[in-house]
GROMACS .gro file of C-alpha atoms in nm:
model
  167
    1MET     CA    1  -1.925  -0.295   1.591
    2LYS     CA    2  -1.976  -0.262   1.977
    3ILE     CA    3  -1.635  -0.048   1.980
    4LEU     CA    4  -1.853   0.172   1.721
    5MET     CA    5  -2.140   0.221   1.883
    6ARG     CA    6  -1.946   0.314   2.194
    7LEU     CA    7  -1.761   0.589   2.033
    8PHE     CA    8  -2.054   0.708   1.896
    9THR     CA    9  -2.231   0.718   2.252
   10TYR     CA   10  -1.897   0.929   2.366
   11LEU     CA   11  -1.961   1.156   2.066
   12HIS     CA   12  -2.300   1.229   2.160
   13VAL     CA   13  -2.182   1.322   2.504
   14LEU     CA   14  -1.897   1.558   2.392
   15ILE     CA   15  -2.155   1.772   2.131
   16ALA     CA   16  -2.444   1.764   2.473
   17VAL     CA   17  -2.180   1.903   2.676
   18LEU     CA   18  -2.066   2.130   2.377
   19PHE     CA   19  -2.407   2.250   2.356
   20ALA     CA   20  -2.477   2.287   2.733
   21CYS     CA   21  -2.135   2.489   2.766
   22ALA     CA   22  -2.246   2.721   2.514
   23SER     CA   23  -2.584   2.773   2.688
   24VAL     CA   24  -2.407   2.887   2.975
   25LEU     CA   25  -2.163   3.098   2.784
   26ILE     CA   26  -2.480   3.288   2.601
   27VAL     CA   27  -2.684   3.292   2.915
   28ALA     CA   28  -2.395   3.492   3.099
   29ILE     CA   29  -2.352   3.722   2.806
   30ALA     CA   30  -2.726   3.796   2.809
   31ALA     CA   31  -2.690   3.876   3.190
   32ARG     CA   32  -2.415   4.110   3.100
   33THR     CA   33  -2.604   4.258   2.849
   34GLY     CA   34  -2.926   4.248   3.062
   35TRP     CA   35  -2.675   4.448   3.343
   36ASN     CA   36  -2.539   4.696   3.084
   37ALA     CA   37  -2.904   4.761   2.998
   38VAL     CA   38  -3.017   4.852   3.344
   39ALA     CA   39  -2.638   5.043   3.417
   40MET     CA   40  -2.734   5.256   3.095
   41GLY     CA   41  -3.087   5.385   3.293
   42LEU     CA   42  -3.451   5.326   3.210
   43ASP     CA   43  -3.503   5.434   2.839
   44SER     CA   44  -3.541   5.327   2.519
   45ALA     CA   45  -3.171   5.181   2.456
   46ALA     CA   46  -3.192   4.996   2.735
   47ALA     CA   47  -3.535   4.877   2.636
   48GLN     CA   48  -3.351   4.761   2.305
   49LEU     CA   49  -3.070   4.583   2.478
   50ILE     CA   50  -3.360   4.379   2.718
   51ILE     CA   51  -3.522   4.309   2.389
   52GLU     CA   52  -3.136   4.142   2.276
   53ALA     CA   53  -3.076   3.991   2.624
   54ILE     CA   54  -3.439   3.822   2.576
   55GLY     CA   55  -3.335   3.701   2.217
   56LEU     CA   56  -2.962   3.511   2.358
   57ILE     CA   57  -3.202   3.356   2.651
   58ALA     CA   58  -3.426   3.211   2.402
   59VAL     CA   59  -3.098   3.064   2.189
   60ALA     CA   60  -2.964   2.956   2.516
   61ALA     CA   61  -3.295   2.791   2.622
   62VAL     CA   62  -3.272   2.576   2.246
   63ALA     CA   63  -2.910   2.480   2.314
   64LEU     CA   64  -2.991   2.319   2.659
   65GLN     CA   65  -3.264   2.189   2.501
   66ILE     CA   66  -3.041   1.986   2.203
   67ALA     CA   67  -2.809   1.885   2.488
   68GLN     CA   68  -3.105   1.742   2.685
   69THR     CA   69  -3.229   1.550   2.390
   70ILE     CA   70  -2.930   1.432   2.239
   71VAL     CA   71  -2.831   1.240   2.605
   72GLU     CA   72  -3.158   1.138   2.666
   73GLU     CA   73  -3.214   0.977   2.332
   74GLU     CA   74  -2.872   0.901   2.217
   75VAL     CA   75  -2.679   0.822   2.523
   76ILE     CA   76  -2.946   0.681   2.791
   77ARG     CA   77  -3.209   0.550   2.573
   78GLU     CA   78  -2.961   0.451   2.300
   79VAL     CA   79  -3.292   0.489   2.067
   80ASN     CA   80  -3.258   0.318   1.727
   81VAL     CA   81  -3.426   0.602   1.542
   82SER     CA   82  -3.624   0.379   1.323
   83ALA     CA   83  -3.994   0.341   1.416
   84PRO     CA   84  -4.238   0.611   1.323
   85THR     CA   85  -4.296   0.700   1.662
   86ARG     CA   86  -3.965   0.742   1.754
   87VAL     CA   87  -3.876   0.965   1.501
   88ARG     CA   88  -4.185   1.158   1.539
   89ARG     CA   89  -4.122   1.236   1.907
   90TYR     CA   90  -3.740   1.271   1.834
   91LEU     CA   91  -3.790   1.496   1.567
   92SER     CA   92  -4.107   1.722   1.774
   93ARG     CA   93  -3.835   1.766   2.082
   94PHE     CA   94  -3.622   1.951   1.815
   95LEU     CA   95  -3.851   2.144   1.627
   96VAL     CA   96  -4.040   2.236   1.947
   97VAL     CA   97  -3.739   2.427   2.096
   98ILE     CA   98  -3.674   2.567   1.779
   99VAL     CA   99  -4.014   2.724   1.704
  100VAL     CA  100  -3.999   2.891   2.022
  101ALA     CA  101  -3.682   3.033   1.969
  102LEU     CA  102  -3.763   3.159   1.631
  103ALA     CA  103  -4.096   3.284   1.723
  104ILE     CA  104  -3.896   3.507   2.028
  105LYS     CA  105  -3.629   3.595   1.791
  106GLY     CA  106  -3.924   3.691   1.513
  107LEU     CA  107  -4.052   3.928   1.833
  108VAL     CA  108  -3.759   4.073   1.928
  109ALA     CA  109  -3.662   4.113   1.583
  110THR     CA  110  -3.985   4.311   1.532
  111PHE     CA  111  -3.974   4.519   1.832
  112THR     CA  112  -3.580   4.602   1.694
  113VAL     CA  113  -3.702   4.673   1.366
  114LEU     CA  114  -4.025   4.898   1.477
  115ASP     CA  115  -3.792   5.107   1.714
  116ASP     CA  116  -3.452   5.168   1.482
  117ASP     CA  117  -3.549   5.132   1.127
  118PRO     CA  118  -3.879   5.048   0.982
  119SER     CA  119  -3.746   4.986   0.667
  120GLN     CA  120  -3.623   4.705   0.785
  121ALA     CA  121  -3.975   4.500   0.885
  122LEU     CA  122  -3.959   4.277   0.556
  123TYR     CA  123  -3.669   4.089   0.741
  124ALA     CA  124  -3.815   4.059   1.083
  125ALA     CA  125  -4.172   3.939   0.889
  126SER     CA  126  -3.969   3.684   0.684
  127ILE     CA  127  -3.856   3.550   1.039
  128LEU     CA  128  -4.247   3.482   1.115
  129ILE     CA  129  -4.356   3.392   0.748
  130SER     CA  130  -4.088   3.104   0.815
  131LEU     CA  131  -4.194   3.013   1.146
  132SER     CA  132  -4.511   2.954   0.986
  133PHE     CA  133  -4.422   2.747   0.700
  134LEU     CA  134  -4.194   2.524   0.978
  135LEU     CA  135  -4.542   2.489   1.165
  136VAL     CA  136  -4.722   2.398   0.885
  137GLY     CA  137  -4.449   2.147   0.755
  138TRP     CA  138  -4.458   2.020   1.063
  139GLY     CA  139  -4.810   1.977   1.118
  140VAL     CA  140  -4.819   1.749   0.812
  141PHE     CA  141  -4.520   1.547   0.921
  142ILE     CA  142  -4.697   1.490   1.242
  143ARG     CA  143  -5.064   1.430   1.047
  144LEU     CA  144  -4.868   1.194   0.811
  145ASN     CA  145  -4.654   0.987   1.069
  146ARG     CA  146  -4.959   0.881   1.256
  147PHE     CA  147  -5.071   0.699   0.997
  148ALA     CA  148  -4.721   0.514   0.973
  149GLU     CA  149  -4.821   0.469   1.370
  150GLU     CA  150  -5.110   0.288   1.323
  151LEU     CA  151  -4.935   0.030   1.086
  152GLU     CA  152  -4.676  -0.028   1.390
  153PRO     CA  153  -4.883  -0.017   1.726
  154GLU     CA  154  -4.620  -0.222   1.905
  155ALA     CA  155  -4.351   0.066   1.809
  156MET     CA  156  -4.591   0.280   2.065
  157LYS     CA  157  -4.601   0.051   2.320
  158GLN     CA  158  -4.211   0.018   2.306
  159ALA     CA  159  -4.170   0.383   2.313
  160LYS     CA  160  -4.377   0.446   2.602
  161ARG     CA  161  -4.162   0.183   2.800
  162GLU     CA  162  -3.880   0.339   2.712
  163ASP     CA  163  -4.022   0.665   2.857
  164GLN     CA  164  -4.101   0.483   3.190
  165LYS     CA  165  -3.761   0.370   3.210
  166LEU     CA  166  -3.606   0.727   3.170
  167ALA     CA  167  -3.853   0.865   3.436
   0.00000   0.00000   0.00000
């Protein structure tokens, strides 16, 4: 069993490294896109490219944050995600980056659609509407999870101790 657990740890490290590498590559692509925008001159086409670069940077930030979360939660802490407190905190770390990235992507899509093809506004709006459903669902999850946490106060104390070890 210990060999299997060690294998899972190595796999988590590999996944985190791949997420980090993807993040670096996406940042490089975003930088090139931004550089091309500046080289084109400062006009509305350049603005579109810069907005596209911002969306790429948001995706890169999500990939990097996911890598960090995997390393901290699965490798360093070797967390058993069974306590309500740990589940809430673990999911919240993922959701906060996804929500921010989707918000940025929705805004980028809105600006792009308004400049290029207003008939596609429904698609940009659907990203933002989906984001609002995600936020509401996340809020409900946190609210319901708080009740479960109150039943297990020791789990909250243990999560805080793990946080202190990491700092």
